Short mmCIF file of C-alpha atoms and ligand atoms in Angstrom, two decimals:
data_model
loop_
_atom_site.label_atom_id
_atom_site.label_comp_id
_atom_site.label_asym_id
_atom_site.label_seq_id
_atom_site.Cartn_x
_atom_site.Cartn_y
_atom_site.Cartn_z
CA MET A 1 -50.09 55.63 157.58
CA LEU A 2 -49.49 52.87 154.97
CA MET A 3 -52.26 52.85 152.36
CA LEU A 4 -53.87 49.73 151.04
CA VAL A 5 -52.75 49.12 147.39
CA VAL A 6 -55.50 47.36 145.46
CA ALA A 7 -56.32 46.15 141.97
CA ILE A 8 -58.76 48.32 140.04
CA GLN A 9 -61.03 45.36 139.25
CA ASP A 10 -61.58 44.86 142.95
CA VAL A 11 -62.73 48.47 143.23
CA LEU A 12 -65.11 47.92 140.31
CA ASP A 13 -66.37 44.73 141.98
CA GLY A 14 -67.53 46.86 144.90
CA LYS A 15 -65.12 45.49 147.47
CA TYR A 16 -63.95 48.89 148.77
CA GLU A 17 -66.95 51.19 148.82
CA GLU A 18 -66.20 54.29 151.00
CA LYS A 19 -62.72 52.90 151.74
CA SER A 20 -59.49 54.88 151.43
CA LEU A 21 -56.93 53.12 149.29
CA THR A 22 -54.13 53.43 146.75
CA ILE A 23 -54.09 52.35 143.11
CA ARG A 24 -51.19 52.30 140.71
CA GLY A 25 -51.44 52.35 136.95
CA TRP A 26 -51.43 54.46 133.83
CA ILE A 27 -53.56 57.35 132.61
CA TYR A 28 -55.93 55.97 130.02
CA ARG A 29 -58.04 59.05 129.30
CA LYS A 30 -58.23 62.56 130.70
CA ARG A 31 -61.03 65.14 130.66
CA GLU A 32 -61.20 68.48 132.34
CA SER A 33 -63.99 70.77 133.46
CA LYS A 34 -63.70 73.93 135.46
CA GLN A 35 -63.93 72.31 138.86
CA THR A 36 -62.92 68.69 138.22
CA ILE A 37 -60.31 66.71 136.29
CA PHE A 38 -61.54 63.22 135.34
CA LEU A 39 -58.79 60.68 134.96
CA LEU A 40 -59.46 57.20 133.69
CA VAL A 41 -56.74 55.05 135.16
CA ARG A 42 -55.95 51.56 134.05
CA ASP A 43 -53.95 48.77 135.62
CA ALA A 44 -53.62 45.13 134.58
CA SER A 45 -57.06 44.35 135.96
CA GLY A 46 -59.29 47.16 134.73
CA VAL A 47 -60.08 50.85 134.24
CA VAL A 48 -61.56 53.16 136.88
CA GLN A 49 -62.57 56.82 136.87
CA CYS A 50 -60.72 59.07 139.35
CA THR A 51 -61.73 62.64 140.03
CA VAL A 52 -59.51 65.47 141.24
CA LYS A 53 -61.21 68.62 142.58
CA ARG A 54 -59.84 72.09 142.01
CA ASP A 55 -59.41 72.71 145.72
CA ASN A 56 -57.34 69.55 146.17
CA PRO A 57 -53.51 69.97 146.49
CA SER A 58 -53.14 67.35 143.69
CA TRP A 59 -54.84 69.66 141.15
CA THR A 60 -51.49 70.91 139.72
CA GLN A 61 -50.23 67.34 139.29
CA ALA A 62 -53.53 66.33 137.66
CA LYS A 63 -53.30 69.29 135.27
CA LYS A 64 -49.76 68.24 134.32
CA VAL A 65 -50.33 64.50 133.95
CA THR A 66 -50.49 63.21 130.34
CA ILE A 67 -51.99 60.11 128.69
CA GLU A 68 -49.96 56.98 129.54
CA SER A 69 -48.11 58.58 132.39
CA SER A 70 -47.63 56.12 135.25
CA VAL A 71 -49.21 57.28 138.50
CA MET A 72 -49.98 56.36 142.06
CA LEU A 73 -53.28 57.65 143.47
CA GLU A 74 -54.66 57.72 146.93
CA GLY A 75 -58.34 58.34 147.44
CA THR A 76 -61.74 57.18 148.62
CA VAL A 77 -64.03 54.95 146.64
CA LYS A 78 -67.49 56.32 145.91
CA HIS A 79 -70.41 54.50 144.37
CA ASP A 80 -71.55 56.57 141.39
CA GLU A 81 -73.84 55.25 138.68
CA ARG A 82 -72.52 57.92 136.26
CA ALA A 83 -68.99 56.56 136.48
CA PRO A 84 -68.03 53.78 133.95
CA GLY A 85 -68.22 50.61 136.06
CA GLY A 86 -70.35 52.24 138.76
CA TYR A 87 -67.48 53.30 141.05
CA GLU A 88 -65.02 56.17 141.08
CA ILE A 89 -62.16 57.28 143.25
CA ALA A 90 -62.16 60.75 144.79
CA VAL A 91 -58.47 61.54 144.68
CA GLU A 92 -56.72 62.91 147.72
CA ASN A 93 -53.20 62.49 146.55
CA LEU A 94 -51.73 61.97 143.08
CA SER A 95 -48.08 61.21 142.42
CA ILE A 96 -46.70 61.00 138.92
CA ILE A 97 -44.19 58.14 138.66
CA GLY A 98 -43.28 58.62 134.98
CA LEU A 99 -44.55 61.59 133.04
CA ALA A 100 -45.30 60.36 129.51
CA GLU A 101 -44.34 62.23 126.33
CA VAL A 102 -47.15 62.73 123.83
CA PHE A 103 -48.44 59.20 123.26
CA PRO A 104 -48.39 58.23 119.55
CA ILE A 105 -51.54 56.10 119.66
CA THR A 106 -54.68 58.16 119.42
CA GLU A 107 -58.10 57.20 118.11
CA TYR A 108 -58.56 56.04 114.51
CA LYS A 109 -55.03 54.84 113.78
CA SER A 110 -54.55 52.42 110.92
CA GLU A 111 -53.92 48.69 111.54
CA GLU A 112 -50.52 49.11 109.92
CA PHE A 113 -49.61 51.94 112.31
CA LEU A 114 -50.74 49.91 115.35
CA ARG A 115 -48.63 46.96 114.17
CA ASN A 116 -45.54 49.18 113.93
CA VAL A 117 -46.06 50.30 117.51
CA ARG A 118 -47.06 46.96 118.80
CA HIS A 119 -44.92 47.44 121.93
CA LEU A 120 -47.28 50.31 122.85
CA TRP A 121 -50.51 48.85 121.41
CA LEU A 122 -50.11 45.89 123.81
CA ARG A 123 -51.36 48.33 126.51
CA SER A 124 -54.78 48.54 124.82
CA ARG A 125 -57.66 46.91 126.64
CA ARG A 126 -58.18 44.60 123.67
CA MET A 127 -54.66 43.21 123.75
CA ASN A 128 -54.73 43.06 127.53
CA LEU A 129 -57.88 40.86 127.36
CA ILE A 130 -56.60 38.62 124.55
CA MET A 131 -53.35 38.00 126.44
CA LYS A 132 -55.29 37.08 129.59
CA VAL A 133 -57.43 34.56 127.66
CA ARG A 134 -54.31 33.17 126.01
CA SER A 135 -52.74 32.60 129.39
CA GLU A 136 -55.85 30.84 130.65
CA VAL A 137 -56.10 28.66 127.54
CA LEU A 138 -52.49 27.62 128.11
CA ARG A 139 -53.33 26.71 131.66
CA PHE A 140 -56.26 24.59 130.59
CA ILE A 141 -54.05 22.80 128.03
CA HIS A 142 -51.46 21.99 130.73
CA ASP A 143 -54.22 20.92 133.15
CA PHE A 144 -55.71 18.56 130.61
CA PHE A 145 -52.45 16.88 129.73
CA LYS A 146 -51.49 16.50 133.35
CA LYS A 147 -54.96 15.12 134.15
CA GLU A 148 -54.45 12.51 131.40
CA GLY A 149 -51.08 11.47 132.75
CA PHE A 150 -48.80 13.16 130.19
CA VAL A 151 -45.33 14.33 131.29
CA GLU A 152 -44.30 17.78 130.10
CA VAL A 153 -40.93 17.77 128.33
CA SER A 154 -38.66 20.40 126.77
CA PRO A 155 -37.55 19.70 123.21
CA PRO A 156 -34.62 21.41 121.48
CA MET A 157 -35.07 24.48 119.24
CA PHE A 158 -31.87 23.91 117.26
CA ILE A 159 -32.25 20.87 115.03
CA SER A 160 -30.12 19.21 112.41
CA SER A 161 -32.78 17.76 110.05
CA ALA A 162 -36.29 18.61 108.91
CA CYS A 163 -39.49 17.25 110.42
CA GLU A 164 -42.00 18.92 108.10
CA GLY A 165 -40.19 19.30 104.77
CA GLY A 166 -37.23 21.44 103.71
CA SER A 167 -39.14 24.30 102.10
CA THR A 168 -40.26 25.85 105.40
CA LEU A 169 -37.02 25.39 107.33
CA PHE A 170 -35.21 28.37 108.75
CA GLY A 171 -31.50 27.71 108.45
CA LEU A 172 -28.89 29.20 110.70
CA LYS A 173 -25.18 29.21 111.20
CA TYR A 174 -24.24 27.21 114.27
CA PHE A 175 -20.54 27.87 114.74
CA ASP A 176 -19.19 26.33 111.52
CA LYS A 177 -22.23 24.07 110.93
CA GLN A 178 -25.54 24.50 109.23
CA LEU A 179 -28.50 23.98 111.58
CA TYR A 180 -32.19 24.83 111.53
CA LEU A 181 -34.87 26.16 113.81
CA THR A 182 -37.38 23.51 114.83
CA GLN A 183 -40.61 23.19 112.82
CA SER A 184 -42.10 20.65 115.21
CA ALA A 185 -40.91 18.84 118.33
CA GLN A 186 -42.46 15.62 117.08
CA LEU A 187 -39.36 13.58 116.30
CA HIS A 188 -37.76 14.39 119.62
CA LEU A 189 -40.98 13.70 121.49
CA GLU A 190 -41.07 10.35 119.80
CA ALA A 191 -37.69 9.52 121.35
CA LEU A 192 -39.05 10.47 124.80
CA ILE A 193 -42.03 8.10 124.67
CA TYR A 194 -39.60 5.17 124.98
CA SER A 195 -38.91 6.47 128.47
CA LEU A 196 -42.12 8.24 129.54
CA GLU A 197 -44.82 6.71 127.23
CA LYS A 198 -47.01 9.87 127.25
CA VAL A 199 -45.30 13.21 126.77
CA TYR A 200 -46.21 16.70 125.58
CA CYS A 201 -44.73 20.11 125.15
CA VAL A 202 -45.89 23.62 124.44
CA ALA A 203 -43.04 25.28 122.61
CA PRO A 204 -42.30 27.62 119.68
CA SER A 205 -42.12 26.24 116.13
CA PHE A 206 -40.64 28.16 113.26
CA ARG A 207 -41.83 28.07 109.67
CA ALA A 208 -40.32 29.93 106.74
CA GLU A 209 -43.84 30.31 105.32
CA LYS A 210 -44.16 32.83 102.53
CA SER A 211 -47.94 32.74 102.89
CA ARG A 212 -49.56 35.98 103.92
CA THR A 213 -52.87 34.73 105.26
CA ILE A 214 -54.90 35.32 108.42
CA ARG A 215 -53.58 32.00 109.79
CA HIS A 216 -49.80 32.01 109.14
CA LEU A 217 -46.97 33.13 111.42
CA THR A 218 -43.29 32.34 111.02
CA GLU A 219 -43.03 31.76 114.73
CA TYR A 220 -45.93 30.16 116.60
CA TRP A 221 -46.58 28.17 119.74
CA HIS A 222 -47.12 24.48 119.16
CA VAL A 223 -48.89 22.12 121.49
CA GLU A 224 -47.55 18.66 120.75
CA PRO A 225 -48.10 15.36 122.50
CA GLU A 226 -46.78 11.93 121.64
CA TRP A 227 -48.32 8.76 123.00
CA ALA A 228 -47.01 5.19 122.99
CA PHE A 229 -49.30 2.15 122.49
CA ALA A 230 -52.16 4.34 121.20
CA ASP A 231 -54.02 4.30 117.86
CA MET A 232 -55.91 6.68 115.57
CA ASP A 233 -59.13 6.33 117.48
CA ASP A 234 -57.41 7.12 120.81
CA LEU A 235 -55.86 10.11 119.09
CA MET A 236 -59.04 11.63 117.73
CA ARG A 237 -60.95 11.00 120.97
CA PHE A 238 -58.15 12.67 122.89
CA GLU A 239 -58.14 15.70 120.60
CA GLU A 240 -61.89 16.22 120.72
CA ASN A 241 -61.89 15.88 124.52
CA LEU A 242 -59.00 18.36 124.77
CA LEU A 243 -60.76 20.90 122.57
CA SER A 244 -64.05 20.51 124.43
CA TYR A 245 -62.29 20.92 127.77
CA ILE A 246 -60.49 24.10 126.61
CA CYS A 247 -63.66 25.64 125.15
CA HIS A 248 -65.88 24.95 128.16
CA LYS A 249 -63.26 26.00 130.70
CA THR A 250 -62.64 29.26 128.80
CA VAL A 251 -66.33 30.12 128.63
CA LYS A 252 -66.62 29.53 132.35
CA ASN A 253 -63.44 31.16 133.63
CA CYS A 254 -62.98 34.00 131.11
CA LYS A 255 -66.58 35.23 131.06
CA LYS A 256 -65.73 38.93 131.55
CA GLU A 257 -62.90 38.90 129.02
CA MET A 258 -65.05 37.12 126.42
CA GLU A 259 -67.88 39.58 126.91
CA SER A 260 -65.60 42.59 126.62
CA LEU A 261 -64.07 41.13 123.44
CA THR A 262 -67.59 40.52 122.09
CA VAL A 263 -66.78 36.92 121.36
CA ASP A 264 -69.56 34.71 120.11
CA ILE A 265 -69.31 32.06 122.86
CA SER A 266 -72.16 29.97 121.55
CA LYS A 267 -69.80 28.15 119.18
CA LEU A 268 -67.58 27.27 122.18
CA VAL A 269 -70.46 26.14 124.37
CA ALA A 270 -71.66 23.92 121.53
CA VAL A 271 -68.36 22.06 121.19
CA GLU A 272 -69.17 18.52 122.17
CA ALA A 273 -67.35 15.23 121.56
CA PRO A 274 -67.56 13.18 119.41
CA PHE A 275 -66.69 15.37 116.42
CA PRO A 276 -67.74 14.38 112.90
CA ARG A 277 -65.06 12.42 111.02
CA ILE A 278 -64.77 12.21 107.28
CA THR A 279 -62.10 10.64 105.16
CA TYR A 280 -60.00 12.61 102.70
CA THR A 281 -61.83 10.84 99.89
CA GLU A 282 -65.24 11.92 101.25
CA ALA A 283 -63.94 15.43 101.71
CA THR A 284 -62.82 15.53 98.06
CA GLU A 285 -66.25 14.33 96.90
CA ARG A 286 -67.96 16.98 99.04
CA LEU A 287 -65.71 19.69 97.62
CA ASN A 288 -66.19 18.62 94.04
CA SER A 289 -69.94 18.59 94.51
CA LYS A 290 -69.59 22.25 95.51
CA GLY A 291 -67.78 23.08 92.25
CA PHE A 292 -64.15 22.54 93.29
CA LYS A 293 -62.03 20.47 90.93
CA ILE A 294 -59.78 18.47 93.23
CA LYS A 295 -58.14 15.40 91.78
CA TRP A 296 -57.67 12.55 94.25
CA GLY A 297 -54.21 12.95 95.73
CA GLU A 298 -54.11 16.74 95.69
CA ASP A 299 -53.73 18.61 98.94
CA PHE A 300 -56.35 21.03 100.25
CA GLY A 301 -55.56 24.69 100.56
CA TYR A 302 -57.21 27.30 102.69
CA ASP A 303 -60.17 27.76 100.32
CA GLU A 304 -60.98 24.08 100.34
CA GLU A 305 -60.67 23.82 104.11
CA LYS A 306 -62.85 26.82 104.65
CA ALA A 307 -65.51 25.45 102.30
CA LEU A 308 -65.51 22.08 104.06
CA ALA A 309 -65.70 23.73 107.48
CA GLU A 310 -68.70 25.83 106.37
CA ASP A 311 -70.63 22.62 105.87
CA PHE A 312 -70.02 21.44 109.40
CA GLY A 313 -70.11 24.77 111.25
CA LYS A 314 -68.14 23.22 114.07
CA PRO A 315 -64.85 21.34 114.62
CA PHE A 316 -64.46 18.06 112.73
CA PHE A 317 -61.76 15.66 111.51
CA VAL A 318 -60.58 14.72 108.07
CA TYR A 319 -58.47 11.56 108.08
CA ALA A 320 -56.94 8.89 105.87
CA TYR A 321 -54.94 11.09 103.49
CA PRO A 322 -53.12 10.07 100.35
CA ARG A 323 -49.56 9.13 101.24
CA GLN A 324 -47.96 11.49 98.74
CA ILE A 325 -49.21 14.67 100.48
CA LYS A 326 -48.16 13.75 103.96
CA ALA A 327 -44.75 13.59 105.70
CA PHE A 328 -42.27 10.66 105.70
CA TYR A 329 -43.11 9.57 109.27
CA CYS A 330 -46.83 8.89 108.59
CA LYS A 331 -47.87 5.28 108.98
CA THR A 332 -49.66 3.67 106.03
CA TYR A 333 -52.86 1.66 106.41
CA ARG A 334 -51.58 -1.84 106.08
CA ASP A 335 -54.54 -2.90 103.90
CA ASN A 336 -54.20 0.21 101.68
CA PRO A 337 -50.67 1.61 101.52
CA ASP A 338 -51.78 4.53 99.35
CA LEU A 339 -53.39 6.02 102.46
CA VAL A 340 -51.77 7.21 105.68
CA MET A 341 -53.11 7.33 109.20
CA SER A 342 -53.11 11.07 109.39
CA THR A 343 -55.84 13.38 110.59
CA ASP A 344 -56.45 17.11 110.54
CA MET A 345 -58.83 18.89 112.83
CA LEU A 346 -60.64 21.72 111.05
CA VAL A 347 -62.75 24.57 112.41
CA PRO A 348 -64.92 27.16 110.65
CA ARG A 349 -63.19 30.24 109.16
CA ILE A 350 -59.64 29.05 109.99
CA GLY A 351 -59.53 25.52 108.52
CA GLU A 352 -56.86 23.26 109.94
CA ILE A 353 -55.92 23.85 113.58
CA SER A 354 -54.19 20.55 114.19
CA THR A 355 -52.53 17.66 112.35
CA GLY A 356 -51.76 14.32 113.88
CA GLY A 357 -51.57 10.65 113.21
CA ALA A 358 -49.90 7.32 113.75
CA ARG A 359 -46.15 7.25 113.14
CA GLU A 360 -44.48 4.69 110.95
CA ASP A 361 -43.16 2.22 113.52
CA ASP A 362 -41.68 -0.37 111.09
CA LYS A 363 -37.98 0.30 110.38
CA GLU A 364 -37.98 -1.08 106.81
CA GLU A 365 -41.08 0.91 105.88
CA LEU A 366 -39.54 4.05 107.33
CA LEU A 367 -36.33 3.52 105.40
CA ARG A 368 -38.29 3.00 102.17
CA ARG A 369 -40.24 6.22 102.83
CA LEU A 370 -37.12 8.27 103.49
CA LYS A 371 -35.50 6.94 100.29
CA LYS A 372 -38.65 7.57 98.20
CA LEU A 373 -38.75 11.17 99.36
CA GLY A 374 -35.06 11.73 98.67
CA LEU A 375 -34.22 12.24 102.34
CA ARG A 376 -30.77 11.16 103.51
CA GLU A 377 -30.81 8.18 105.84
CA GLU A 378 -27.78 9.43 107.75
CA ASP A 379 -29.70 12.64 108.67
CA TYR A 380 -32.31 10.52 110.45
CA ASP A 381 -30.11 7.82 111.87
CA TRP A 382 -31.02 8.59 115.49
CA TYR A 383 -34.70 8.59 114.59
CA ILE A 384 -34.38 5.23 112.87
CA ASP A 385 -32.78 3.93 116.08
CA LEU A 386 -36.18 4.40 117.71
CA ARG A 387 -37.49 1.65 115.41
CA ARG A 388 -34.39 -0.49 115.95
CA TYR A 389 -34.73 -0.69 119.71
CA GLY A 390 -38.17 -1.69 120.97
CA THR A 391 -40.41 0.01 118.44
CA VAL A 392 -44.05 0.54 119.44
CA PRO A 393 -47.16 1.78 117.72
CA HIS A 394 -47.67 5.40 118.69
CA VAL A 395 -49.52 8.56 117.80
CA GLY A 396 -49.21 12.29 118.27
CA PHE A 397 -50.43 15.60 117.00
CA GLY A 398 -49.53 19.27 116.71
CA LEU A 399 -52.03 21.99 117.55
CA GLY A 400 -51.24 25.60 116.71
CA LEU A 401 -52.06 27.69 119.78
CA GLU A 402 -52.55 30.92 117.85
CA ARG A 403 -54.81 29.28 115.25
CA LEU A 404 -56.88 27.90 118.10
CA LEU A 405 -57.19 31.37 119.70
CA THR A 406 -57.99 33.05 116.39
CA TRP A 407 -60.95 30.74 116.06
CA MET A 408 -62.03 30.85 119.70
CA LEU A 409 -61.85 34.64 119.98
CA ASP A 410 -63.17 35.50 116.52
CA LEU A 411 -59.91 37.33 115.76
CA GLU A 412 -59.67 38.74 112.24
CA ASN A 413 -56.01 37.81 111.98
CA ILE A 414 -53.73 35.35 113.79
CA ILE A 415 -51.28 38.17 114.59
CA ASP A 416 -53.50 39.33 117.39
CA ALA A 417 -53.20 35.99 119.16
CA ILE A 418 -49.55 36.50 120.05
CA PRO A 419 -47.92 39.58 121.65
CA PHE A 420 -45.08 40.08 119.18
CA PRO A 421 -46.14 38.44 115.87
CA ARG A 422 -43.50 37.29 113.42
CA THR A 423 -44.58 37.04 109.79
CA ILE A 424 -42.77 37.21 106.47
CA ARG A 425 -42.76 41.03 106.65
CA ARG A 426 -42.95 41.65 110.38
CA PHE A 427 -40.26 41.13 112.96
CA TYR A 428 -40.21 44.55 114.61
CA PRO A 429 -40.68 45.36 117.48
P1 AMO B 501 -48.25 20.72 110.78
O1 AMO B 501 -47.12 21.17 109.92
O2 AMO B 501 -49.57 20.49 110.10
O3 AMO B 501 -47.89 19.32 111.48
O4 AMO B 501 -48.45 21.73 112.00
C1 AMO B 501 -49.31 21.45 113.05
C2 AMO B 501 -50.16 22.61 113.37
O5 AMO B 501 -49.34 23.77 113.62
C3 AMO B 501 -50.04 24.93 113.22
N1 AMO B 501 -49.25 25.64 112.22
C4 AMO B 501 -49.13 27.01 112.15
N2 AMO B 501 -49.67 27.97 112.92
C5 AMO B 501 -49.34 29.25 112.59
N3 AMO B 501 -48.52 29.59 111.58
C6 AMO B 501 -47.98 28.63 110.76
N4 AMO B 501 -47.15 28.99 109.77
C7 AMO B 501 -48.28 27.28 111.05
N5 AMO B 501 -47.91 26.09 110.51
C8 AMO B 501 -48.54 25.14 111.24
C9 AMO B 501 -51.36 24.50 112.65
C10 AMO B 501 -51.08 23.08 112.29
O6 AMO B 501 -52.28 22.31 112.25
N6 AMO B 501 -45.54 17.30 113.34
C11 AMO B 501 -46.73 17.57 112.64
C12 AMO B 501 -47.99 17.24 113.36
C13 AMO B 501 -48.11 15.80 113.77
O7 AMO B 501 -48.41 14.93 112.96
O8 AMO B 501 -47.88 15.58 114.98
C14 AMO B 501 -46.82 19.07 112.24
O9 AMO B 501 -46.03 19.88 112.67
O10 AMO B 501 -52.32 24.63 113.69
#
């Protein structure tokens, strides 16, 4: 007779009480008494206790099975308050699919060790839950953009000139040419708005960042829209609505995961548009009143951002930055060319999670900016074309997916927000 193969979570949800069924998964824990072997078995959905009795023909297999062996188990579901999750499976048949060697991860291993065996640590319940929430957050992001009429596009990863400044570019040999890995899809998305008006992508960005902080990766996933005929106010409203949507959806749809990860969801529930907005100048004054010594025109680092975010205790915007600390493509305020229409969204503990703004849409201004910054016009010729042929006012932003998750899930370090983190020191496994 063919057995019903089910997900463990469905067993725990009480869907199969007293039913005979099959589960497939891996041995998570094992404990033996004289008459019974208790196996905790995990699959993608959950962990269930399975018991093998001494008089069962599977006893020998159960004796032999090791932690992390893959198995297939047939048995009957019993309701038992003593079992974790309230249900257990009385095993009738146990087959070992892959007998595991001694598993290197045991209790109380150092963070460093777990990072070195990341390919195995991904099996932990914690990483399983984080990856599930990550997947859901991605879905909500796509849903929101689609709902708002944005077309998803696929930008290139190989690029020939910098978007965000040369110091964080990863160079690579491309046949006999020098190319780079993309830092941001922005410039290519800008080209696409002349066809599609509202576009977005979720794609990797690469940064040769030497910073070793809780918020820096060298490869991260970047959520980037670009939007024709829109202004700064449209941009900030869009961003706050997007973030509210993501937070509320996650609280609702990932309840179990958030509980198991002991996430403080109150901060997500409380996210509500409109977000506070302060100018760079106001932010500087706030910081200096707290004892910082920022001169107007200096950029904020992690410490400054964290201090500002403490004041608000929730997401907020800083906008209208000095021109000299922002990229060549930022549009200046026409009545104050020392300032650019650029805005960062900051959250507590992490600081900046997104940067966006209006793009310089005037060709002559753009040329002046490139020259001033010592960038070669010929490297950006195609980009300048976008201002030659039917230029339009437009805005866009870049949101770091892993920074967002680090904040949402109270992660201690951004590296847990991505399965295989790349940092200055870490590129294995
Ligand atoms: P920016 O360089 O500020 O702006 O990057 C946008 C967002 O990307 C995330 N981010 C990172 N995440 C993890 N590790 C890193 N090393 C890292 N660097 C950046 C942050 C950041 O806010 N094109 C512009 C944005 C725009 O104006 O559209 C850009 O890339 O969350």
